[in-house]
Coordinates of C-alpha atoms in Angstrom, one line a residue:
X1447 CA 102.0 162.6 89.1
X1448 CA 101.6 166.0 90.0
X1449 CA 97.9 167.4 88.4
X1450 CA 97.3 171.1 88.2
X1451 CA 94.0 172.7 88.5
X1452 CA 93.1 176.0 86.8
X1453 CA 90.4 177.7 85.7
X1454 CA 90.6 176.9 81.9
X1455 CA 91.1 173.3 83.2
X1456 CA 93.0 170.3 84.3
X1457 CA 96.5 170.5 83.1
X1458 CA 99.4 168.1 83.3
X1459 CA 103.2 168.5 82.7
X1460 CA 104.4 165.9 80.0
X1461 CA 107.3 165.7 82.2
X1462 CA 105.9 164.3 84.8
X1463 CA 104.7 160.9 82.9
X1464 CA 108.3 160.3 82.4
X1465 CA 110.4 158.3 84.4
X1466 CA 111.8 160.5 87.1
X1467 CA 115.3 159.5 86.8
X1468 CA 115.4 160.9 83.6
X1469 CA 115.8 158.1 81.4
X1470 CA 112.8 159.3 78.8
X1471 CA 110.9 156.4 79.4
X1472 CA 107.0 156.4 81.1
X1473 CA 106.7 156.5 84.8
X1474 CA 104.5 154.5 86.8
X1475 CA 102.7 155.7 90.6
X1476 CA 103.1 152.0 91.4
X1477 CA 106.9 152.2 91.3
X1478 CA 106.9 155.4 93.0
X1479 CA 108.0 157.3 89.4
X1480 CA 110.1 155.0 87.7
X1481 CA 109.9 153.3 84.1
X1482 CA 110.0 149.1 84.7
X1483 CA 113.6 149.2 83.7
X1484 CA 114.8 152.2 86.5
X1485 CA 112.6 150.2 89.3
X1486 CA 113.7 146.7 88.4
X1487 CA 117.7 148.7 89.2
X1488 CA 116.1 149.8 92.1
X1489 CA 114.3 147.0 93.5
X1490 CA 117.7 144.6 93.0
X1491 CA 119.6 147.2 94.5
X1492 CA 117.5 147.3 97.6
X1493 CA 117.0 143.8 97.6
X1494 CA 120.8 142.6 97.4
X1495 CA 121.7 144.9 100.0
X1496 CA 118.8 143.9 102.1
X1497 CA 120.6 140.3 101.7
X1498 CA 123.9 141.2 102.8
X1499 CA 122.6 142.9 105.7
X1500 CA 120.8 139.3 106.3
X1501 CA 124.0 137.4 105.8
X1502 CA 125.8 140.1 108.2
X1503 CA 123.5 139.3 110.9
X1504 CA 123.4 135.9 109.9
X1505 CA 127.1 135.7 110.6
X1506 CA 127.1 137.9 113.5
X1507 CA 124.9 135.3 115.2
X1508 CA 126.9 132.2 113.9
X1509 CA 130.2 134.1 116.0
X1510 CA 128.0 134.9 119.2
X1511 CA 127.1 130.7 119.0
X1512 CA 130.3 130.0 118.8
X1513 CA 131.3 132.2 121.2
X1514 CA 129.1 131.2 123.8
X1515 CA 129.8 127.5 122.6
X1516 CA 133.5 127.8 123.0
X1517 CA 132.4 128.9 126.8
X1518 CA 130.2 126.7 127.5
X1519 CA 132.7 123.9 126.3
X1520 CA 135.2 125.3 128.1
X1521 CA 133.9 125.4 131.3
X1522 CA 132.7 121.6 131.0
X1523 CA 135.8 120.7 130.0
X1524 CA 137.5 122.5 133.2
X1525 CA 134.6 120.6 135.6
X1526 CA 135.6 116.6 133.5
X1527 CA 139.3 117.6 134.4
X1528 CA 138.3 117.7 138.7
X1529 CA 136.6 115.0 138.1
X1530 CA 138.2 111.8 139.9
X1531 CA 139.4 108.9 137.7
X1532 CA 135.9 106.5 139.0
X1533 CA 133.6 109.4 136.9
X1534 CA 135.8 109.0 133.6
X1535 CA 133.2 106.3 132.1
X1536 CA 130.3 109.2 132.3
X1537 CA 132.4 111.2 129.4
X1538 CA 131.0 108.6 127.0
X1539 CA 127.2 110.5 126.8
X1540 CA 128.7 114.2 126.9
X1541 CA 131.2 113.0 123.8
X1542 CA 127.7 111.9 121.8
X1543 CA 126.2 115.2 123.3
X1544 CA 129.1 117.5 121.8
X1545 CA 128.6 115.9 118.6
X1546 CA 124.9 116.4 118.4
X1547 CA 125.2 120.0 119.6
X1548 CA 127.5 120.4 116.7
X1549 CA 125.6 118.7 113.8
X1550 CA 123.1 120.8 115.4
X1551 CA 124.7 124.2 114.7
X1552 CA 126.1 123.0 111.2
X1553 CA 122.9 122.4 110.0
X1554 CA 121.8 125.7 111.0
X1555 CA 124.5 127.5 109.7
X1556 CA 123.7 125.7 106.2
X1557 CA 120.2 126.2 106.2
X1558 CA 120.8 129.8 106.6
X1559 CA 123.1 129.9 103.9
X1560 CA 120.5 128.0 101.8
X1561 CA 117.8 130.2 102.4
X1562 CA 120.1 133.3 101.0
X1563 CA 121.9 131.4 97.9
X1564 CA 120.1 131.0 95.3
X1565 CA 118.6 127.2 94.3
X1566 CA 120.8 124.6 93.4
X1567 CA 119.7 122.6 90.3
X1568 CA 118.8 119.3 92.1
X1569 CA 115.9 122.1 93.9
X1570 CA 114.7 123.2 90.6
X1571 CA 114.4 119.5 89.6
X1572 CA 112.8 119.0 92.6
X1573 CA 110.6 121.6 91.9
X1574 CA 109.8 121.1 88.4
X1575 CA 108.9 116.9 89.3
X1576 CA 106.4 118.8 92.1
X1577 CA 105.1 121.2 89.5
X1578 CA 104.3 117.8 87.5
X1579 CA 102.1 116.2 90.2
X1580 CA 99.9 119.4 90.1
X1581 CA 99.9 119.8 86.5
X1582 CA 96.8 117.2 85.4
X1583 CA 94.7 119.6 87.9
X1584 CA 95.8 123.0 86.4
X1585 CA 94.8 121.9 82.9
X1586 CA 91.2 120.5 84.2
X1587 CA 90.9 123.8 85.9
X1588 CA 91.6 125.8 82.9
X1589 CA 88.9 127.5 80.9
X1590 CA 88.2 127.5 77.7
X1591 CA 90.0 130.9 77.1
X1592 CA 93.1 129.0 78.1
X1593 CA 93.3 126.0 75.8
X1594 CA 92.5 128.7 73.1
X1595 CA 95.2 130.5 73.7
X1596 CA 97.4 127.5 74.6
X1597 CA 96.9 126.1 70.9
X1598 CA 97.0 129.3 69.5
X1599 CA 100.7 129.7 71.2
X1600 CA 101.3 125.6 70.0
X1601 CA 100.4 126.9 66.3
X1602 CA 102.7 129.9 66.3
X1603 CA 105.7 128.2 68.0
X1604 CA 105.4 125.5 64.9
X1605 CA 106.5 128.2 62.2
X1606 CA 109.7 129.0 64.8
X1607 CA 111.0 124.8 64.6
X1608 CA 113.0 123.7 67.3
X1609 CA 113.7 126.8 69.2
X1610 CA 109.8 127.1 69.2
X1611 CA 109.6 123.6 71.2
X1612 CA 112.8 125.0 73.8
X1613 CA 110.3 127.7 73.9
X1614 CA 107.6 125.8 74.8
X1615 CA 109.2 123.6 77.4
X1616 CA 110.6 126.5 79.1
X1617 CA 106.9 128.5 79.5
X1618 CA 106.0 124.8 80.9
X1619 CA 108.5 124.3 83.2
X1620 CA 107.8 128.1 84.4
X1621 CA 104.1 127.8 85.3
X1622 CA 104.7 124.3 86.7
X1623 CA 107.3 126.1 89.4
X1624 CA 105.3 128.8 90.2
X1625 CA 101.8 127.1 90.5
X1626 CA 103.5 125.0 93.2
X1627 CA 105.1 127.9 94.9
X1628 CA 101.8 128.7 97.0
X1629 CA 103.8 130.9 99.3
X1630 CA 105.0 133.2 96.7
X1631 CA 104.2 136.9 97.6
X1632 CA 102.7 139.3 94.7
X1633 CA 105.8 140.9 94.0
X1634 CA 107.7 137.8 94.6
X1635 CA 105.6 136.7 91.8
X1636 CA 106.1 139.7 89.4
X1637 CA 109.8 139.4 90.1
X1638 CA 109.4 135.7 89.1
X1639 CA 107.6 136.8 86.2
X1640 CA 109.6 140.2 84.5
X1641 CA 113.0 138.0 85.4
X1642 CA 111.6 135.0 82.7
X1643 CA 110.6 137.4 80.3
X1644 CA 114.3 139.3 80.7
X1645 CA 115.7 135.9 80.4
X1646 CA 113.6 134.8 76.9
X1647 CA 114.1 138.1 76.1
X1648 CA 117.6 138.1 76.0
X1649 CA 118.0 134.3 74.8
X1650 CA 115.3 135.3 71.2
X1651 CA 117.9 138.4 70.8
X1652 CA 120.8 135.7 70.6
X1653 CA 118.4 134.0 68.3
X1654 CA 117.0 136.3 65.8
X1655 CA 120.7 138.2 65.9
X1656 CA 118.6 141.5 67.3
X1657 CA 115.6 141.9 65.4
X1658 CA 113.5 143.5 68.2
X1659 CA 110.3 143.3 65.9
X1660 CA 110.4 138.6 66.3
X1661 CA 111.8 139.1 69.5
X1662 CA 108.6 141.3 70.6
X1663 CA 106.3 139.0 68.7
X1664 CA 107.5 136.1 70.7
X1665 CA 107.2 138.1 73.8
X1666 CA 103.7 138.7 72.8
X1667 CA 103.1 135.7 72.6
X1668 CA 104.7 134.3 75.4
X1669 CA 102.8 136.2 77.7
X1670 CA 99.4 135.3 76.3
X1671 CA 100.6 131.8 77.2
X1672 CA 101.7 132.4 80.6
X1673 CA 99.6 135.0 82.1
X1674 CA 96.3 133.2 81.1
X1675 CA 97.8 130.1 83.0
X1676 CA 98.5 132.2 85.7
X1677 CA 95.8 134.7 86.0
X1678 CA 93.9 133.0 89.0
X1679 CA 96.9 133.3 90.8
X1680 CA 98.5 136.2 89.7
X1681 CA 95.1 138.2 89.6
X1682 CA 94.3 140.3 92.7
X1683 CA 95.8 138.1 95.8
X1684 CA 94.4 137.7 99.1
X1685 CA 98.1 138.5 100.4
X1686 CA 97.7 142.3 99.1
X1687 CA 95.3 144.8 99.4
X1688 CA 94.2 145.6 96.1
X1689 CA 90.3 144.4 97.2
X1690 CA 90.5 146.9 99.3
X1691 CA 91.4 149.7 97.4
X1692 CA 89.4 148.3 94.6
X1693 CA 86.2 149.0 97.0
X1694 CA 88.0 152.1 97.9
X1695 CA 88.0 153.6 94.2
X1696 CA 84.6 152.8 93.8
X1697 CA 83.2 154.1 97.0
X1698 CA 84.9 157.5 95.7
X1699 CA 83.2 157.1 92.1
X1700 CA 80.0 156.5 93.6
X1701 CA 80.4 159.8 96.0
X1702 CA 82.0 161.9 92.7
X1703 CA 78.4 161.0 90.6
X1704 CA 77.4 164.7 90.7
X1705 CA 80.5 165.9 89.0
X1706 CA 79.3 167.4 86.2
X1707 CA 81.3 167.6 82.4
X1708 CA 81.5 171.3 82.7
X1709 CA 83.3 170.9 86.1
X1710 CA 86.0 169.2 84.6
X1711 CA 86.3 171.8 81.7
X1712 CA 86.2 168.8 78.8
X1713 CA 85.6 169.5 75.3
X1714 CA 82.9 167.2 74.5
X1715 CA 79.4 167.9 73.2
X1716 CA 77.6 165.1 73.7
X1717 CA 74.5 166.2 72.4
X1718 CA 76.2 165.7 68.8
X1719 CA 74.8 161.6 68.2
X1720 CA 78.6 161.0 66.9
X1721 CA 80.1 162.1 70.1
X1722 CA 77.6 160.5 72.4
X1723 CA 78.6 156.9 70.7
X1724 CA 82.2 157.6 71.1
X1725 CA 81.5 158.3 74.4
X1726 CA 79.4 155.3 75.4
X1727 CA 82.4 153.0 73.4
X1728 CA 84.9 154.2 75.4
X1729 CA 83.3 153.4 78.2
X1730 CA 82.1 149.9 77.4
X1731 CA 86.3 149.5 76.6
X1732 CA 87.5 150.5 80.1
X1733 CA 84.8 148.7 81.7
X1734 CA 85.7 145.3 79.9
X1735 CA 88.7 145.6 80.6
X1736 CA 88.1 143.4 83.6
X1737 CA 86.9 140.4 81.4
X1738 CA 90.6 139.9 79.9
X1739 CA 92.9 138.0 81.7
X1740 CA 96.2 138.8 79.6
X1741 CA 97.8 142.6 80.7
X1742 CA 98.3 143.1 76.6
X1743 CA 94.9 142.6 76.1
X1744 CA 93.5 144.5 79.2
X1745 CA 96.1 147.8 77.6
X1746 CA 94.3 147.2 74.2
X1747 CA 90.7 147.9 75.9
X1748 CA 92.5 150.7 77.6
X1749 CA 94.2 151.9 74.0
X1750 CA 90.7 151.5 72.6
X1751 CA 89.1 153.4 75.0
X1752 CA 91.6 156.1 74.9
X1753 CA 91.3 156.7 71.0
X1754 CA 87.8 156.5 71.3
X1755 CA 88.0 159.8 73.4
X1756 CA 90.3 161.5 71.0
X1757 CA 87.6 160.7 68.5
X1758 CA 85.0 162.3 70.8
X1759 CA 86.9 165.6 71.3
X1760 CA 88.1 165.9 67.7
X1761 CA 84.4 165.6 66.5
X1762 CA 82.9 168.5 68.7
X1763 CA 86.1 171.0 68.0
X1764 CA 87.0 170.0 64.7
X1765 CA 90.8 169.8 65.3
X1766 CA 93.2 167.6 66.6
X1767 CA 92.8 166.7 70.8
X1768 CA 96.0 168.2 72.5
X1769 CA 97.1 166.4 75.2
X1770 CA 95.5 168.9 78.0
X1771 CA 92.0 168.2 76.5
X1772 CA 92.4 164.5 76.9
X1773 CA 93.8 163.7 80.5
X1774 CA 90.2 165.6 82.0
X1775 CA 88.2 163.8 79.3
X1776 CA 89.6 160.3 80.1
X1777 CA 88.8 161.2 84.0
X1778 CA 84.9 162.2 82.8
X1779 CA 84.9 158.5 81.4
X1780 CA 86.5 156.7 84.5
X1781 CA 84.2 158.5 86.2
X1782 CA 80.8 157.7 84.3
X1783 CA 81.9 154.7 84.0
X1784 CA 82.8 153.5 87.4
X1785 CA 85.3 150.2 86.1
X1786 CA 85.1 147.1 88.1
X1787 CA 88.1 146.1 90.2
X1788 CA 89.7 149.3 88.6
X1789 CA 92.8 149.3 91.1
X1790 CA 93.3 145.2 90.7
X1791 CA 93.5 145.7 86.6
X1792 CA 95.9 148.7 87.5
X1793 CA 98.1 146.3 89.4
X1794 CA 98.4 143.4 87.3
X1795 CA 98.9 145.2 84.0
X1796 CA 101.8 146.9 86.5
X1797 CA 102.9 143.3 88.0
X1798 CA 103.0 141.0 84.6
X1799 CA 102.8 142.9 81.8
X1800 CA 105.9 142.7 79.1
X1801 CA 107.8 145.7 80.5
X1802 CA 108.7 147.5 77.4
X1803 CA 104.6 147.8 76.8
X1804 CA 105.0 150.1 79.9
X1805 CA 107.7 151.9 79.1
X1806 CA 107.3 153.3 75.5
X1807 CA 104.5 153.5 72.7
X1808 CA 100.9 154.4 72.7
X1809 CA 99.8 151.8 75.1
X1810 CA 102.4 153.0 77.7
X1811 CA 101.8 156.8 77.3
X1812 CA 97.0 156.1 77.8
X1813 CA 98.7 153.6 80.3
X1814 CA 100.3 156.3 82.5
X1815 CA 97.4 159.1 82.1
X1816 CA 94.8 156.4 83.0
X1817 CA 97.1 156.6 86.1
X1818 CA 97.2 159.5 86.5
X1819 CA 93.3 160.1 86.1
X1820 CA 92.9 157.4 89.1
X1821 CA 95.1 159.5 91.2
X1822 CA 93.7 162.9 90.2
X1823 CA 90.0 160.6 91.3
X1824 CA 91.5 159.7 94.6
X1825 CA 92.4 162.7 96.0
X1826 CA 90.1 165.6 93.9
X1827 CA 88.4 168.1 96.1
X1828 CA 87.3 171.7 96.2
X1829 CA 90.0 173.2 94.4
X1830 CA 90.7 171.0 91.6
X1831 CA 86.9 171.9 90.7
X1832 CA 87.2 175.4 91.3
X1833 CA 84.3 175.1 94.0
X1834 CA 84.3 176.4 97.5
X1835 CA 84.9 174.0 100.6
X1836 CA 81.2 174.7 101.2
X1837 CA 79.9 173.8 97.9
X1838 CA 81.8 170.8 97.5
X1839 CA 80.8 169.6 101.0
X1840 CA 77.1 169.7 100.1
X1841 CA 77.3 167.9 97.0
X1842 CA 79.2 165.2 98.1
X1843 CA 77.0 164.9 101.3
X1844 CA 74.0 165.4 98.5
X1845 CA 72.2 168.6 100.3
X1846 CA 72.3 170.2 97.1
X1847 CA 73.5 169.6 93.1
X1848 CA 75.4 171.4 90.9
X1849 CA 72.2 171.2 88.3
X1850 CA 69.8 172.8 90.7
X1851 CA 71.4 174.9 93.2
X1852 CA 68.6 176.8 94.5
X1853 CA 66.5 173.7 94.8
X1854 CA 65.9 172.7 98.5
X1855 CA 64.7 169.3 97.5
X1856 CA 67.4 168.4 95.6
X1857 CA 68.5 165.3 96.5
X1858 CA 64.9 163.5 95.7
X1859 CA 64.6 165.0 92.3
X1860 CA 65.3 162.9 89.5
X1861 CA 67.9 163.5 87.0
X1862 CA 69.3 165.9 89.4
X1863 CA 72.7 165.2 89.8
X1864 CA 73.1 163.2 86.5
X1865 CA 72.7 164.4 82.9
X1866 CA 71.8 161.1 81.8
X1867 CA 68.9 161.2 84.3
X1868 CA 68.2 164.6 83.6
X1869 CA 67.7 162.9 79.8
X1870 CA 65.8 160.3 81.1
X1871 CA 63.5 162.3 83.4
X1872 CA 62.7 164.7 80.5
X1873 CA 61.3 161.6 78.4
X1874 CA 59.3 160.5 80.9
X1875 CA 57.6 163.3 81.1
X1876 CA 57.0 163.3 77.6
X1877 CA 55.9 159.9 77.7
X1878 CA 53.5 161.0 80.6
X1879 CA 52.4 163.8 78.9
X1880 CA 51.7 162.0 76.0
X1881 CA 49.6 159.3 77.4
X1882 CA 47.5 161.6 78.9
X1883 CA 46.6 163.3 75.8
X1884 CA 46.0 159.7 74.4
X1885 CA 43.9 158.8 77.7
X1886 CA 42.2 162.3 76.4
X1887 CA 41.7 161.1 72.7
X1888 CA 39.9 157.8 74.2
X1889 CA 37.9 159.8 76.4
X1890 CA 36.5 162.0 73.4
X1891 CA 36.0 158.6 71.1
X1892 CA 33.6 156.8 73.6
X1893 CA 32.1 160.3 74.6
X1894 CA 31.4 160.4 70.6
X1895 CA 30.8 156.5 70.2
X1896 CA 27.7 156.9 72.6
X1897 CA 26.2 160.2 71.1
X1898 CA 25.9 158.3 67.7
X1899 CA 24.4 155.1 69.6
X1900 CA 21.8 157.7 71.8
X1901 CA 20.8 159.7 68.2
X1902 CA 20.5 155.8 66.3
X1903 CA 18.1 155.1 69.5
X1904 CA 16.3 158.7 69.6
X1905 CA 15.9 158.4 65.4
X1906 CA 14.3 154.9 65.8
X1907 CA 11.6 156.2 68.8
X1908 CA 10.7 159.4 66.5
X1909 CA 10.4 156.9 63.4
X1910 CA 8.3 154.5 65.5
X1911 CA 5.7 157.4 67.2
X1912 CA 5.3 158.4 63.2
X1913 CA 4.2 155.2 62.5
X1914 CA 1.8 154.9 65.1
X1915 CA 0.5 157.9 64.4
X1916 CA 0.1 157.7 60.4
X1917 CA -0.2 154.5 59.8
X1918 CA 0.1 152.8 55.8
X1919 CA -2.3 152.3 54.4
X1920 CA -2.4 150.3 51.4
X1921 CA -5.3 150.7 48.7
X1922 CA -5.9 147.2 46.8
X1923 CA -5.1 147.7 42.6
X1924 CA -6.7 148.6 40.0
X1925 CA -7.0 146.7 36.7
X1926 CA -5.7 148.8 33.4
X1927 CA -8.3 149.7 30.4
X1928 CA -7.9 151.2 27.5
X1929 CA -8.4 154.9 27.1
X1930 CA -10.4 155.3 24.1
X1931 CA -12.9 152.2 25.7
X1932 CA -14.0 155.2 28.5
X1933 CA -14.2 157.9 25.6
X1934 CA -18.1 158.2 25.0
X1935 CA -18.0 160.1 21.7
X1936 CA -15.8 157.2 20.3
X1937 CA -18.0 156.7 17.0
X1938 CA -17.6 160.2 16.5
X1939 CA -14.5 160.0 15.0
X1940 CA -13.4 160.1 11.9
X1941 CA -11.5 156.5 10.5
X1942 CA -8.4 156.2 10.1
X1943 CA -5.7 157.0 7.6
X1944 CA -5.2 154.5 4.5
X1945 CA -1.6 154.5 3.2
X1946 CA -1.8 155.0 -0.5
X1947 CA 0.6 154.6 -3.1
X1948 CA 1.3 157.4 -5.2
X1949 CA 2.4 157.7 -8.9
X1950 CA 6.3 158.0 -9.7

């Protein structure tokens, strides 16, 4: 899709998320601009004309055989008639040779035409009796995911009765036919795949006389069933180069770490604690992404994800995200979050998912601006970030960051290129600075803990040299007397008082 640049930020036409032949549904880069429906068109198109061109040829080459036969022939044919009557016996081993140079070309000529017609029923037979012999091992090989799903998709085809069991045979005999085709191509595969969902598709719209809301919960789950059966196949082939490009995309993450939120002009504040958790949700969404195996389930961690930045830039502007706030926000999170096999998930959801997912709805609309975020990634440079060519070079070669520009030693100082180790940095120097005022603290308590221990020590020495110096003494006692014993002039004294009653 085609991603402006401009000062007040990233900007993207609407209109260029559609389908580019105009039929209103969502675009995808993977089918060079077209909804599912528009490149399916396409892709027969191409495909049936690429067959008549092979059965031209195929026939052109057939006439030159015979041509050159009908020589050949006719020139042996003149050489037997010279021949003298004695030779005749000889024509015996030419007859037997004509007739095996002609089962010869018949049998090309039909295996030709076999390889462009499609299969008879006695090869799907065939194939399904093949797809039998490998089925014990694909259910020992099949996680525990799997047989969740696969009874969850038993239990839901019990409510439908018998069309649920015709359902069920025919996912079967699907998976057992393409598990055995090991020479399938990826988009052989896909085209395997979308053409037995078109198929069900149409056969549950016979069924529930057009009521897309069963037919759609069928497809659901229909897919479930199938794609987790298939996803070691299905997911990221060694016949394409998705690895490649998923190491590609990463490589380009890693290089884009200095890429800062102001950069990218997106309205999030994520010092406010709400917004920093909505932030660090979506990213755990688009990053486990890559632990589901179905592409419904990988465009619900992408729908997550998606409202989860919404939520982010609603809480710091206090209004409603408009659609050029979120596009530069959801590349912020792709970028902080750096998502594992990013261009694989991108590709499967594209190859296997139910294609009217990816053509209308919520989950096709975050579908194509995750797109679009990916190719905005791929090729971003100076421009799109309002830098020079000069700037941009040195961050991306890290001689300098966009935090510290002036700084000449940049590259080895921590939390320079990162806001998160910025945060980080700045607490641990807090945490430094703190334990040194604690190493401080203990320094002062021992200092204090020995003073009292010295003046204990210096208070015992001075009691002791007192001691020495005055010692006790203790005088033996005295026995008590009474006091008027010692009195001398005792006798002196006049006696004592009488009580005395006196008269009433």
């Amino acid at each position: 899709c085609r991603i402006m640049s401009q000062r007040r930020g990233i900007h993207v036409d609407q209109s260029d998320l559609l389908c580019k032949k105009g039929c209103g549904y969502y675009g995808n880069a993977a089918w060079h601009g077209l909804c599912s429906k528009c490149w399916r068109e396409e892709y027969q198109r191409v495909r049936q004309k690429q067959i008549q061109d092979d059965w031209a040829l195929a026939e052109k080459l057939q006439r030159e055989e015979e041509a050159a036969y009908a020589i050949s022939h006719g020139a042996q044919a003149q050489a037997q008639a010279s021949l003298p009557t004695a030779s005749l016996p000889s024509l015996g081993p030419f007859s037997k040779f004509e007739e095996k140079k002609t089962n010869e070309k018949t049998r090309k000529v039909t295996t030709v035409k076999k390889f462009f017609s499609t299969s008879s029923s006695r090869t799907l037979k065939k194939e399904t009796q093949e797809g039998r012999t490998v089925s014990p091992s694909v259910h020992r090989h099949s996680s525990f995911e799997a047989d969740q799903v696969s009874k969850d998709f038993m239990d839901f085809l019990k409510s439908l009765h018998k069309p649920g069991r015709e359902i069920h045979k025919q996912c079967r005999v699907f998976i057992m036919n393409v598990s055995s085709k090991k020479e399938l191509q990826a988009d052989e595969m896909s085209e395997c795949v979308q053409d037995f969902y078109q198929n069900m598709a149409e056969r549950l719209t016979g069924h529930f006389k057009g009521s897309s809301e069963s037919v759609e919960q069928v497809m659901d789950q229909v897919e479930k069933y199938i794609m987790s059966r298939l996803y070691k196949t299905a997911f990221c082939p060694e016949t394409t180069d998705d690895e490649r490009k998923d190491l590609a995309i990463q490589k380009r993450i890693r290089a884009l770490h200095w890429v800062t939120i102001q950069m990218l002009c997106v309205p999030i504040d994520e010092d406010i604690p709400e917004v920093s958790d909505k932030v660090v949700n979506a990213i755990t969404d688009v990053i486990e992404m890559d632990s589901k195996k179905v592409p419904q389930d990988k465009l619900g961690c992408i729908k997550r994800c998606c409202k989860h930045i919404f939520g982010a830039i609603r809480s710091t502007k206090n209004e409603p995200a408009s659609a050029d706030d979120f596009l530069p926000a959801l590349i912020y999170i792709v970028l902080k979050a750096n998502p594992p096999r990013l261009q694989s998930n991108i590709q499967y959801i594209t190859r296997y998912c139910n294609p009217s997912r990816l053509m209308t709805g919520e989950e096709a609309y975050y579908f194509t601006n995750l797109c679009c975020a990916v190719a905005f990634i791929e090729k971003l440079d100076a421009q799109s970030l309002n830098l020079s060519p000069e700037e941009f070079e040195r961050y991306m070669s890290g001689q300098a960051s966009p935090r510290f520009p002036g700084a000449e030693d940049d590259q080895h100082r921590p939390g320079a290129v990162n806001p998160v180790l910025d945060q980080l940095h700045r607490n641990l120097e807090q945490l430094s600075d703190l334990v040194r005022r604690q190493e401080r603290l203990m320094e002062a308590a021992r200092s204090t803990q020995a003073d009292l221990l010295s003046w204990t020590e210096c208070v015992r020495r001075e009691v002791g040299s007192i001691l020495e110096e005055y010692p006790l003494e203790i005088l033996p006692r005295k026995s008590a007397s009474a006091t008027d014993a010692r009195r001398v002039d005792a006798d002196g004294l006049p006696p004592p008082l009488a009580p005395h009653v006196c008269a009433q």
